[in-house]
Short mmCIF file of C-alpha atoms and ligand atoms in Angstrom, two decimals:
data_model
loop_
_atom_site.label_atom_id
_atom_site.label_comp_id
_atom_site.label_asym_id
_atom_site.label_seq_id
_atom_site.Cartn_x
_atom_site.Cartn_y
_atom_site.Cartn_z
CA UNK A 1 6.07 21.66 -11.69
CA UNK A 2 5.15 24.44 -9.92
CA UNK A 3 0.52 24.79 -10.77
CA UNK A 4 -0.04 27.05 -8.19
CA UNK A 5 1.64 29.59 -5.93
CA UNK A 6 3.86 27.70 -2.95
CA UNK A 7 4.14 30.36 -0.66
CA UNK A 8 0.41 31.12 -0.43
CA UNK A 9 -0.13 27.90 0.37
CA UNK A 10 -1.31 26.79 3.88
CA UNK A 11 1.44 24.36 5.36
CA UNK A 12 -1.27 21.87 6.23
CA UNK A 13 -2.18 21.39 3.09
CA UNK A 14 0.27 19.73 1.57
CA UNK A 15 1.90 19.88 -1.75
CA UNK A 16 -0.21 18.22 -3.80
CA UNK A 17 -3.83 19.89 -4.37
CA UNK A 18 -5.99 17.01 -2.91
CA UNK A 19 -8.20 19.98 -2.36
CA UNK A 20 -9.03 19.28 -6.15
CA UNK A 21 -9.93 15.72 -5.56
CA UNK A 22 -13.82 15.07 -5.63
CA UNK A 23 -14.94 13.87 -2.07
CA UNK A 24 -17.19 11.66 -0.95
CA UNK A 25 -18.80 10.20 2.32
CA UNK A 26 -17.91 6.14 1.88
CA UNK A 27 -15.23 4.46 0.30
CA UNK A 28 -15.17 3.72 -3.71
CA UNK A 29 -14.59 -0.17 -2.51
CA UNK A 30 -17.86 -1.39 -1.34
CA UNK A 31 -16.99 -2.08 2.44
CA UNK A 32 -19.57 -4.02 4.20
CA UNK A 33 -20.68 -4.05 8.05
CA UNK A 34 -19.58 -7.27 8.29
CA UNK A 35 -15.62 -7.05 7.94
CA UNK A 36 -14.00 -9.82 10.27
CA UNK A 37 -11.11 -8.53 12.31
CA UNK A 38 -7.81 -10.75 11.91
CA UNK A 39 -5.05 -11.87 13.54
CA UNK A 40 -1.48 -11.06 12.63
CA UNK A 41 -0.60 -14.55 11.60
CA UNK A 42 -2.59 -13.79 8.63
CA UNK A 43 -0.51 -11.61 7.05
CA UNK A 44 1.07 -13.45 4.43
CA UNK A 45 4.64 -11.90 5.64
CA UNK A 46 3.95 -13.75 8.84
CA UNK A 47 2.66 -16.96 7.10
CA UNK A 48 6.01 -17.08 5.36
CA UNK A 49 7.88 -16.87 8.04
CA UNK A 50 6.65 -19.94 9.49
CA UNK A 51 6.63 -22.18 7.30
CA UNK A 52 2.77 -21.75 5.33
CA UNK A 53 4.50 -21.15 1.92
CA UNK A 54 6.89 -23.79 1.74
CA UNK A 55 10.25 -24.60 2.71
CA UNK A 56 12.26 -22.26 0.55
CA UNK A 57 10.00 -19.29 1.18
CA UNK A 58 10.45 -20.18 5.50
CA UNK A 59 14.66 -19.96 4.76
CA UNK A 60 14.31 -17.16 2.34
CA UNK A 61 11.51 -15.10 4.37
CA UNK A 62 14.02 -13.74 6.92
CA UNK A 63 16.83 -12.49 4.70
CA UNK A 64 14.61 -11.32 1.94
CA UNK A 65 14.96 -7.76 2.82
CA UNK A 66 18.47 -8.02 4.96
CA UNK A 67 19.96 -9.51 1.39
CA UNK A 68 20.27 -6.16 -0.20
CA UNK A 69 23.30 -4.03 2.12
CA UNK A 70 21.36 -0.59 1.93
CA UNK A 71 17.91 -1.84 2.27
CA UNK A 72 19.67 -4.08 5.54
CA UNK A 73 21.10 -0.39 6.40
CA UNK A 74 17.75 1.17 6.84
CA UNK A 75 15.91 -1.76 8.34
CA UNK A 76 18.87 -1.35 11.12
CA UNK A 77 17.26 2.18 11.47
CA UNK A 78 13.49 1.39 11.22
CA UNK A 79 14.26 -1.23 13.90
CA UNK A 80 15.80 1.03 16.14
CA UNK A 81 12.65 3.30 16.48
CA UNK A 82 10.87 -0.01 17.93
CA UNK A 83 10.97 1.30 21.75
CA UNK A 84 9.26 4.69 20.23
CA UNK A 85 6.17 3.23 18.90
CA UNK A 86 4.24 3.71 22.50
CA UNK A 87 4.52 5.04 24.82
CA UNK A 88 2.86 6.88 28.22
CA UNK A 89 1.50 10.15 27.77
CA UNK A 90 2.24 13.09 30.34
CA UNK A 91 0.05 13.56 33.49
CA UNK A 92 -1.79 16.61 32.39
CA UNK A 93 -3.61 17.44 29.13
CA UNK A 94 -1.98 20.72 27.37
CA UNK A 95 -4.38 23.47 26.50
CA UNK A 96 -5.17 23.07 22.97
CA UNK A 97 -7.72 24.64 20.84
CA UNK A 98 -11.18 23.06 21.21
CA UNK A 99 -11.67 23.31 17.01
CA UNK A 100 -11.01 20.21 15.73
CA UNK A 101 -10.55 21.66 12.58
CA UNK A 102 -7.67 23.31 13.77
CA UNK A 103 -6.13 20.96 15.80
CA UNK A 104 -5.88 19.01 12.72
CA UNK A 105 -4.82 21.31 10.79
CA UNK A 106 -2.03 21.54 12.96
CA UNK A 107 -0.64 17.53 13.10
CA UNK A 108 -1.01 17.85 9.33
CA UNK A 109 1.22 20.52 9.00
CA UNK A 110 3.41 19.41 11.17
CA UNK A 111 3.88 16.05 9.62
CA UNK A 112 4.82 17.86 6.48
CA UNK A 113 7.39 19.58 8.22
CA UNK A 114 8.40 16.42 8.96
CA UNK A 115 8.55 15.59 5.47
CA UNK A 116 5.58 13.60 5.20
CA UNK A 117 3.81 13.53 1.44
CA UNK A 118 0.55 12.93 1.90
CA UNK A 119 -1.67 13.11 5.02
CA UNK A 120 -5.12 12.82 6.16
CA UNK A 121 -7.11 12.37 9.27
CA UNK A 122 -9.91 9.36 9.95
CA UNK A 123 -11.87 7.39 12.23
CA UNK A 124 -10.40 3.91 12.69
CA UNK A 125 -13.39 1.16 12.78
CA UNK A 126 -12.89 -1.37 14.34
CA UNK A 127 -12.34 -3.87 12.00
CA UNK A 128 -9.00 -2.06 11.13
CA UNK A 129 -7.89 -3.43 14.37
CA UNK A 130 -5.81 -6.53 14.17
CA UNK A 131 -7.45 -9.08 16.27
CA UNK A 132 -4.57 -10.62 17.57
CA UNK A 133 -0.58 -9.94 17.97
CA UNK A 134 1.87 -12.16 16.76
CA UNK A 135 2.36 -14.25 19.81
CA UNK A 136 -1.84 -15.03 19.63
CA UNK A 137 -2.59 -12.01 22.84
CA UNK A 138 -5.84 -10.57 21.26
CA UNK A 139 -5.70 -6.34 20.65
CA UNK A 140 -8.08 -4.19 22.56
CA UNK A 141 -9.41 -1.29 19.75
CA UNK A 142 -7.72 1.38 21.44
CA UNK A 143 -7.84 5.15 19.84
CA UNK A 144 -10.62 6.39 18.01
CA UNK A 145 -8.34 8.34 15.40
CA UNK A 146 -6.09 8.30 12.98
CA UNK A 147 -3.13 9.97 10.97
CA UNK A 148 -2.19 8.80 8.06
CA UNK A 149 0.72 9.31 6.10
CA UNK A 150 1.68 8.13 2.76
CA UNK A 151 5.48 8.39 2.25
CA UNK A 152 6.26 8.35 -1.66
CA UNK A 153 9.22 5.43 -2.68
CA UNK A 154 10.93 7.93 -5.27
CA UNK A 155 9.83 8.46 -8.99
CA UNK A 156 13.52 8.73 -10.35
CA UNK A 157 14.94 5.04 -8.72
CA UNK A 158 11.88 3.45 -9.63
CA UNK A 159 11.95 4.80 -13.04
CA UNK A 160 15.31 3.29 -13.28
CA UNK A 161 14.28 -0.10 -11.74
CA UNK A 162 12.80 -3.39 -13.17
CA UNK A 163 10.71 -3.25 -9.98
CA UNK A 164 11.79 -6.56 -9.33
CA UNK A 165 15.72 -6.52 -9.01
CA UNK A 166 17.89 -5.75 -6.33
CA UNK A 167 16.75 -2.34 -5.70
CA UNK A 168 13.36 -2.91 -4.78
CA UNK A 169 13.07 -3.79 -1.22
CA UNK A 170 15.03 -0.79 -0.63
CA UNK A 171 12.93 1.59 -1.97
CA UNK A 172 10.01 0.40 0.14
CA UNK A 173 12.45 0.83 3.05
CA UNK A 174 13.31 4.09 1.68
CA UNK A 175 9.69 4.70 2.67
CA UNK A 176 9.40 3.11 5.92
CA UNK A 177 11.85 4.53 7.54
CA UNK A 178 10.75 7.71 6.59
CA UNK A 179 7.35 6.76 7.53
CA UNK A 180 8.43 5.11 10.84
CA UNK A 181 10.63 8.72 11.79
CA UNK A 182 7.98 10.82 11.12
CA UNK A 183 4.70 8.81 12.50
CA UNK A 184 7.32 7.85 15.98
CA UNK A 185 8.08 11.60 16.65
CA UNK A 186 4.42 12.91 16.06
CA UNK A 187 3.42 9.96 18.40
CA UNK A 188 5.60 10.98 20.81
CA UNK A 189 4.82 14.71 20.71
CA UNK A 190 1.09 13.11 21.01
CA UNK A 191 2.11 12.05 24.28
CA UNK A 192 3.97 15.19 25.33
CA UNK A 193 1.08 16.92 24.90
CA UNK A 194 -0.78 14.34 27.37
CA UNK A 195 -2.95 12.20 24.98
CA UNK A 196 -1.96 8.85 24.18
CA UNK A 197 -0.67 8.21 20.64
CA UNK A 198 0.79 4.70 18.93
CA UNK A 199 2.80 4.52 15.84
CA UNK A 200 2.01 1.98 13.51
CA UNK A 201 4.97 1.22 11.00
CA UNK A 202 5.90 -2.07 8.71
CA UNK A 203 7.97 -3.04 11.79
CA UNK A 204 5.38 -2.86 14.61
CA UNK A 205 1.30 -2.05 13.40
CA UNK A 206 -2.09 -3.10 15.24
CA UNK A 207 -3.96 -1.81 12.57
CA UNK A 208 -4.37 -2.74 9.07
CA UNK A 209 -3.60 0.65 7.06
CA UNK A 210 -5.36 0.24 3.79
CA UNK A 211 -8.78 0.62 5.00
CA UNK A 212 -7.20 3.33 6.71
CA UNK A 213 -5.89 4.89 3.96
CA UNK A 214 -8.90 5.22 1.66
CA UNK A 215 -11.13 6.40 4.60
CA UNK A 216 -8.88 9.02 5.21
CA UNK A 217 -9.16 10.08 2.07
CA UNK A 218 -5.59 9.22 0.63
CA UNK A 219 -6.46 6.96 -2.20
CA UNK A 220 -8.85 4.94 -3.59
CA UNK A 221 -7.90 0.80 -3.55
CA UNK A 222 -6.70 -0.61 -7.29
CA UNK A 223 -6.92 -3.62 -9.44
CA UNK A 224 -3.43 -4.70 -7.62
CA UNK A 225 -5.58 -5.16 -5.16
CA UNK A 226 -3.67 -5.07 -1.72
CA UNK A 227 -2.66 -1.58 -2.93
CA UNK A 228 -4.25 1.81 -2.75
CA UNK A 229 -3.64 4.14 -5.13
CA UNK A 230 -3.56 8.19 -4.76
CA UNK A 231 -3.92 10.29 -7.58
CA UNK A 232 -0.58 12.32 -7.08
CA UNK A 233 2.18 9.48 -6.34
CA UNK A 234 0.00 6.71 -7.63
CA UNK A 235 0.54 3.73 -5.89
CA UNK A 236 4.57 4.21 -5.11
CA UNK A 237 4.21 5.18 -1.45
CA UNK A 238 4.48 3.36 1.98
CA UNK A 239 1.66 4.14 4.73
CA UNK A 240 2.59 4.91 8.43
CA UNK A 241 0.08 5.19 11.23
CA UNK A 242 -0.68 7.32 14.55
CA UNK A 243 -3.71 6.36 16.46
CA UNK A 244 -4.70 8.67 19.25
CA UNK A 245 -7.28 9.59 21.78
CA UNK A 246 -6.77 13.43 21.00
CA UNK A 247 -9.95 14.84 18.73
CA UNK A 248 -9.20 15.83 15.20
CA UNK A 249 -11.45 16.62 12.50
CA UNK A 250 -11.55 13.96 10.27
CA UNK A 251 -11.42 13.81 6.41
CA UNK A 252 -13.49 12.14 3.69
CA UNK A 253 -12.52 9.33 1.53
CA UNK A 254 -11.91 10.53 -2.22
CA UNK A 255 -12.84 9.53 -5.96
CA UNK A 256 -11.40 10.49 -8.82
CA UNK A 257 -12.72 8.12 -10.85
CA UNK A 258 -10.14 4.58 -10.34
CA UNK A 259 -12.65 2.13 -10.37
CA UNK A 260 -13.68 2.93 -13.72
CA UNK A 261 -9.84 3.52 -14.91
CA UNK A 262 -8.67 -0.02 -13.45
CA UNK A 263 -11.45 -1.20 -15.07
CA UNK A 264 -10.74 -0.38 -18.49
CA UNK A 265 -6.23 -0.95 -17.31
CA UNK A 266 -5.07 -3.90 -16.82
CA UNK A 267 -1.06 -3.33 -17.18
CA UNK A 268 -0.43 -4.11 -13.30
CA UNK A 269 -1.75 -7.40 -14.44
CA UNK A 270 -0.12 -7.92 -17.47
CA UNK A 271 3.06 -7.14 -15.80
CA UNK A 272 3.05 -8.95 -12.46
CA UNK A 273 6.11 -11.48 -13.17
CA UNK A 274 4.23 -14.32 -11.41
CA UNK A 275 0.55 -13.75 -12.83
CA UNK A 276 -0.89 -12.66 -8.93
CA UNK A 277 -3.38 -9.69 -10.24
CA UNK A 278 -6.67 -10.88 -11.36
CA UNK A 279 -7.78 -9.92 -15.19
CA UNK A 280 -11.06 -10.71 -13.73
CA UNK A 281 -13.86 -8.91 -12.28
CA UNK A 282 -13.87 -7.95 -8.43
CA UNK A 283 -14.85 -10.71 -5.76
CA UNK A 284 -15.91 -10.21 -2.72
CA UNK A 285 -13.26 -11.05 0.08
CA UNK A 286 -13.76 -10.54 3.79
CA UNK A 287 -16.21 -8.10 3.41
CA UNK A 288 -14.65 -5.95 0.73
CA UNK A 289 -16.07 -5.89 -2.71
CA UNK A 290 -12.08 -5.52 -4.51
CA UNK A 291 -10.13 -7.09 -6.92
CA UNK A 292 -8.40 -9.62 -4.52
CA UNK A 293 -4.60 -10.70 -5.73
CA UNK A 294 -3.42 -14.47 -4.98
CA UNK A 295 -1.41 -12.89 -2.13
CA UNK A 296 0.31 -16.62 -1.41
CA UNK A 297 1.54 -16.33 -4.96
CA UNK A 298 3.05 -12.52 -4.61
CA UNK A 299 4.22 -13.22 -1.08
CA UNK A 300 5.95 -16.33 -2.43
CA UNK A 301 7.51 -14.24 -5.43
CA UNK A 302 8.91 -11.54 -3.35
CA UNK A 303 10.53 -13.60 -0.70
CA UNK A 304 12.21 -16.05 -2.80
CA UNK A 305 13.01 -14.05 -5.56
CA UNK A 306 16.46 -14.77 -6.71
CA UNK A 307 17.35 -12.79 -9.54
CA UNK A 308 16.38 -9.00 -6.70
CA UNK A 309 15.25 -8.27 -3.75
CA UNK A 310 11.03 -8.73 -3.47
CA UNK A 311 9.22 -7.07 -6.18
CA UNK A 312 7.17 -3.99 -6.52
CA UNK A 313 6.67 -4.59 -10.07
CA UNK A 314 3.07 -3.68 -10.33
CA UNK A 315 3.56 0.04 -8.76
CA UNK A 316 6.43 0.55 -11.20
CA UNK A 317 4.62 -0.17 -14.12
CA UNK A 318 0.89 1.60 -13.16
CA UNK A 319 -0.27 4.55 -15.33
CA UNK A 320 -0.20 6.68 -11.89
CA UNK A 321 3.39 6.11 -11.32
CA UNK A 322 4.36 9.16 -12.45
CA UNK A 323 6.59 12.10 -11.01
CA UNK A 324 3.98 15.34 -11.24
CA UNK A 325 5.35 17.16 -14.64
CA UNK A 326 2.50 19.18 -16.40
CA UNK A 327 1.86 17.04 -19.13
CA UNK A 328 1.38 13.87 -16.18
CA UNK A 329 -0.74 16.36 -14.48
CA UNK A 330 -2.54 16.88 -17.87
CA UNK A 331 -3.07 13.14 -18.34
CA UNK A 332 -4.26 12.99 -15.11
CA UNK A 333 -6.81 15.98 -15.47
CA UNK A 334 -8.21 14.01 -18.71
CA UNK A 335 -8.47 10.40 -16.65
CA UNK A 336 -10.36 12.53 -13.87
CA UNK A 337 -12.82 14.46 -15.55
CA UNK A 338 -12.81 12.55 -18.92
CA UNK A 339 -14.31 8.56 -18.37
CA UNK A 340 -14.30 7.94 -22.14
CA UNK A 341 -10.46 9.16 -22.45
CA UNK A 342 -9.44 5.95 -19.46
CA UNK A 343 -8.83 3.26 -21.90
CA UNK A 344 -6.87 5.41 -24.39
CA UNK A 345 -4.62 6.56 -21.94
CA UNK A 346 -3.99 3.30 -20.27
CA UNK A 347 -2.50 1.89 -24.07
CA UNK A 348 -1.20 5.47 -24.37
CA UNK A 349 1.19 4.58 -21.35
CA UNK A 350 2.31 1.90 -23.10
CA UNK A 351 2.80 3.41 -26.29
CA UNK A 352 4.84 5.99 -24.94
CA UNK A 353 7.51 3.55 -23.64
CA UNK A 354 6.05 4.09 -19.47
CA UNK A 355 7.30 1.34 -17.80
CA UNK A 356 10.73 1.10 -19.43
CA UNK A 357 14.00 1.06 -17.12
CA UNK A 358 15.17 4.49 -17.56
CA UNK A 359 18.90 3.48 -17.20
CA UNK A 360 19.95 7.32 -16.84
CA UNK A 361 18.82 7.14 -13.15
CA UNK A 362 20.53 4.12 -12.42
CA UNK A 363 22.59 4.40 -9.31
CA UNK A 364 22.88 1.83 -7.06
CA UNK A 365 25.20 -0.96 -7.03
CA UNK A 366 23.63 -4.72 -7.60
CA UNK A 367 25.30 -6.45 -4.66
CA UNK A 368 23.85 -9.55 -2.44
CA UNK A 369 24.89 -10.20 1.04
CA UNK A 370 25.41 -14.13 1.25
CA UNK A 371 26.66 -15.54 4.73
CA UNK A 372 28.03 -12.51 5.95
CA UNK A 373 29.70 -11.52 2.75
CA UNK A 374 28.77 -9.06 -0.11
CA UNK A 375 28.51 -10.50 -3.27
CA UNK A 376 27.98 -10.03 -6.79
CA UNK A 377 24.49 -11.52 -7.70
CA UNK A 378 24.33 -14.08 -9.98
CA UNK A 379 21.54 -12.52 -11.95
CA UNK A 380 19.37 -9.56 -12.33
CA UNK A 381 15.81 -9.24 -13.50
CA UNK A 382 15.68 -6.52 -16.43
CA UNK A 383 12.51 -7.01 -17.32
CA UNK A 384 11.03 -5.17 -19.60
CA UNK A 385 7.41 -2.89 -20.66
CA UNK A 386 5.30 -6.13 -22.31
CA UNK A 387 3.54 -3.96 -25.67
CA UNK A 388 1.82 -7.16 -27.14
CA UNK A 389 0.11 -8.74 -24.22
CA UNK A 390 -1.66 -11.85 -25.19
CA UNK A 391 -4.79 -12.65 -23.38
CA UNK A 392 -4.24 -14.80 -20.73
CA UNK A 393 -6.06 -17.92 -21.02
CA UNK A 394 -7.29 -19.25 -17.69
CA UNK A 395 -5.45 -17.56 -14.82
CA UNK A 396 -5.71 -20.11 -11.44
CA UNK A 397 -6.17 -17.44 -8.38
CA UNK A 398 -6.15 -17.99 -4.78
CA UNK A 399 -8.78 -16.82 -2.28
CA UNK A 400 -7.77 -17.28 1.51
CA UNK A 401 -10.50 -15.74 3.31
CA UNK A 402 -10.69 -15.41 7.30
CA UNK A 403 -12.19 -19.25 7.98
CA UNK A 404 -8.74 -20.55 6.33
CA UNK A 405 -6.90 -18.22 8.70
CA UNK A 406 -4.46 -20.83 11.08
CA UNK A 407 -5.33 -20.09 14.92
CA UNK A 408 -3.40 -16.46 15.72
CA UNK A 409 -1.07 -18.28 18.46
CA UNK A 410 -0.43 -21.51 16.35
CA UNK A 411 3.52 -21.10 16.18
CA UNK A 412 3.97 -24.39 13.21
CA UNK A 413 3.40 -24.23 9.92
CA UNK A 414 -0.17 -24.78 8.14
CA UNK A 415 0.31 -25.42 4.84
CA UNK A 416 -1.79 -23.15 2.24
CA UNK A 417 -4.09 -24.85 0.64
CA UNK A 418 -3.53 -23.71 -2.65
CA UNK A 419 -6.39 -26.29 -4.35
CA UNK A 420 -9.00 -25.16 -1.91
CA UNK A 421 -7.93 -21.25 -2.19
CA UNK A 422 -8.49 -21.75 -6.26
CA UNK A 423 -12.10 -23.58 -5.36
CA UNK A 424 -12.32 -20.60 -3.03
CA UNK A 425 -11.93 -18.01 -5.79
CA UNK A 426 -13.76 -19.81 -8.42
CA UNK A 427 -16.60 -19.24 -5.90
CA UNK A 428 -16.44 -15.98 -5.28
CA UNK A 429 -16.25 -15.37 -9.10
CA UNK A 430 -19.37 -16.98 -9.40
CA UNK A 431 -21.33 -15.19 -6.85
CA UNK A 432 -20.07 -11.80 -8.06
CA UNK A 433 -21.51 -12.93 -11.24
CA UNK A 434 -24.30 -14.13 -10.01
CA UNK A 435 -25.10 -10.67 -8.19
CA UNK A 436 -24.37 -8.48 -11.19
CA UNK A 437 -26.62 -10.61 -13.00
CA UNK A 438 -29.24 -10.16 -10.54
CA UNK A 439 -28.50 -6.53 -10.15
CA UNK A 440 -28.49 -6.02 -13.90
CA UNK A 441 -32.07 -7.85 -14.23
CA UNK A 442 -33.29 -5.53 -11.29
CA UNK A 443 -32.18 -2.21 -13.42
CA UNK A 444 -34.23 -3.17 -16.57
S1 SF4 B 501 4.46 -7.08 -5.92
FE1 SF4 B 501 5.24 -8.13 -7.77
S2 SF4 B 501 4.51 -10.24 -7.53
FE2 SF4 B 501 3.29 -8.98 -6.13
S3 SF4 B 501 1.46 -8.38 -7.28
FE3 SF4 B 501 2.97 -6.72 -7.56
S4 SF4 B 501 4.04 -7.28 -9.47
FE4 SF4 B 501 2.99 -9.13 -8.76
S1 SF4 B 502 -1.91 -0.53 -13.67
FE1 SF4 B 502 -3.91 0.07 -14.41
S2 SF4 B 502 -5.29 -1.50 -13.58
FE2 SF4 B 502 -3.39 -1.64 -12.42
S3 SF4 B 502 -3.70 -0.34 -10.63
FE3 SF4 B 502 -2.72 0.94 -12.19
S4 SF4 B 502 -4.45 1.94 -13.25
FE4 SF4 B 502 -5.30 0.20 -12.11
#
């Protein structure tokens, strides 16, 4: 729904009006000066693959995407844009404006002519550097910027979906490979212009992109936790990466008021099919003050899910998830600029059947590619919105924090220690509760 007047509209601005979104100068999430960089064999992905989560998640880790025929098809894609991540830049620098205002101006426009549906500009600390690659060879910091793009999954497949059956990985690859197109060809024009530019996709990133997403003002991070959420698409987008030498103007992180509104939400939580998302309070983790998911236990759930193809149940079912009609715009207006109207319209989601498979949209075929041939699946979750959630009684979390990180070039499995990661949690609980307390005292 058309709110304002397309063709007046500056290319570089995108189609959504983030110019509407309140900005600030640091994050929402409390990010402290103290943020370890890690290695690449932390990502839980990565952990899976050899061997940290168990047998069944090591065999199942690298089909788990290849299962499903068209998310294979586009993975085929994504991995042939590999060689175009970097890349040398040409000999001599091109004459380009000295405003950095309008230099920007102009990579954002073009990456929306690229088809790109969000974008913003930031500086990447350091900390957003991976500290190691995957074969243990540590990661020199090496560009001082970034462009970020947020590429949305599709409102109308989701809406269909369970978020957990056997179209799910391929709307996330729906997304990267849009992602990895668009953020390999900027990169590359980057270079043509002689400045050095990387892409950073799912495929092939040195940098961790959340951080970079809410400092470039794209979204503010969520109860889900390893998710950032933007107030437009919600959280139903994939992130792609350029980092660069070249100057740009950079952009300010935003709020529009998702602390508060996960605060007061918890349907991501009530939802997630294997209990990851804490009910809880935030904890601190790494140096971020966020609500921090049992990522062994999602990880675990998406590769070896049986019944689909991982799980993006949690995006499908948030309040935000929605597809930009005037009355979502309206709702969204009221959970900006209204705080008391947050809790109300996180049960009015609910009420009015969000969350449902809209079996209208339904499209794709439920097929499973087992040894070489396609199949029909055995099963398929249809899972459906949960109205009466019961309060859950004592959910069992897992922290893994940087110190129970394996060694970035160890190549065998190390085990998760799921008994310490709960002790680990438990902690953290305790000393957020302990500071609030503190805090609390100190305001009287
Ligand atoms: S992706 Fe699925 S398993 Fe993981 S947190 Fe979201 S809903 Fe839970
Ligand atoms: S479902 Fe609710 S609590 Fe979860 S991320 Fe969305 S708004 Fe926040």
């Amino acid at each position: 729904m058309k709110l304002f007047s397309r063709r007046k509209r500056k290319l570089h601005m995108g189609k959504y009006p983030m110019e509407k979104i309140k900005r600030v100068p640091k994050t929402t999430t409390f990010i402290s000066d103290e943020v370890p960089r890690v290695p690449k064999r932390a990502n839980f992905f990565n952990r899976a693959a050899l061997g940290d989560l168990g047998a069944k998640a090591k065999r199942e880790r690298p089909r788990f995407v290849g299962k499903l025929p068209f998310a294979r098809s586009m993975g085929k894609v994504c991995q042939a844009h590999l060689p175009r991540h970097k890349g040398e830049p040409l000999d001599t620098q091109a004459p380009l404006p000295d405003d950095l205002t309008e230099r920007a101006e102009h990579f954002k426009a073009l990456a929306y002519f690229l088809n790109a549906d969000v974008v913003g500009i930031c500086e990447v600390p350091e900390y957003a550097w991976y500290s190691h690659d995957t074969n243990g060879d540590e990661i020199e910091p090496r560009h001082k910027y970034a462009i970020v793009l947020l590429i949305d999954q599709g409102f109308e497949t989701l809406d269909a979906a369970s978020g957990d059956d056997w179209i799910s990985n391929a709307q996330s690859f729906r997304a990267y490979m849009w992602g990895s197109n668009i953020a390999c060809t900027v990169a590359e024009y980057i270079r043509q212009l002689g400045y050095e530019a990387q892409a950073h996709t799912n495929l092939e990133s040195d940098v961790l992109h959340n951080p970079l997403v809410m400092l470039a003002g794209l979204g503010e991070l969520s109860r889900i936790g390893e998710v950032v959420l933007n107030p437009f698409i919600g959280p139903r987008f994939k992130s792609s990466v350029i980092t660069t030498n070249l100057p740009l103007a950079t952009d300010q992180p935003i709020d529009f008021g998702l602390q508060d509104f996960c605060s007061k939400c918890m349907k991501c939580a009530v939802e997630c099919p294997c209990n990851a998302i804490p009910f809880g309070d935030k904890v601190m983790f790494n140096g971020y003050e966020m609500w921090k998911p049992d990522v062994a236990k999602c990880t675990a759930y998406r590769v070896t899910n049986s019944k689909g193809g991982g799980c993006g149940r949690c995006l499908k079912m948030c309040p935000f998830n929605k597809e930009g009609l005037i009355s979502h715009r309206a709702a969204l207006w009221a959970a900006i600029k209204l705080p008391f109207m947050r809790r109300f319209l996180a049960r009015l989601d609910d009420w009015l059947g969000y969350g449902k498979r809209n079996l209208v949209k339904k499209w794709w075929w439920d097929l499973e590619i087992v040894d070489r041939k396609v199949t029909v699946p055995e099963s398929v979750n249809k899972r459906e919105l949960n109205k009466n959630p019961e309060e859950p009684s004592a959910q069992r979390l897992g922290l893994y924090p940087k110190d129970t990180i394996p060694d970035p070039d160890r190549r065998e499995a190390a085990p998760v220690d799921r008994k310490e990661g709960m002790q680990r949690y438990e902690e953290a609980r305790q000393e957020n509760a302990n500071r609030v307390a503190v805090e609390k005292e100190a305001a009287k």
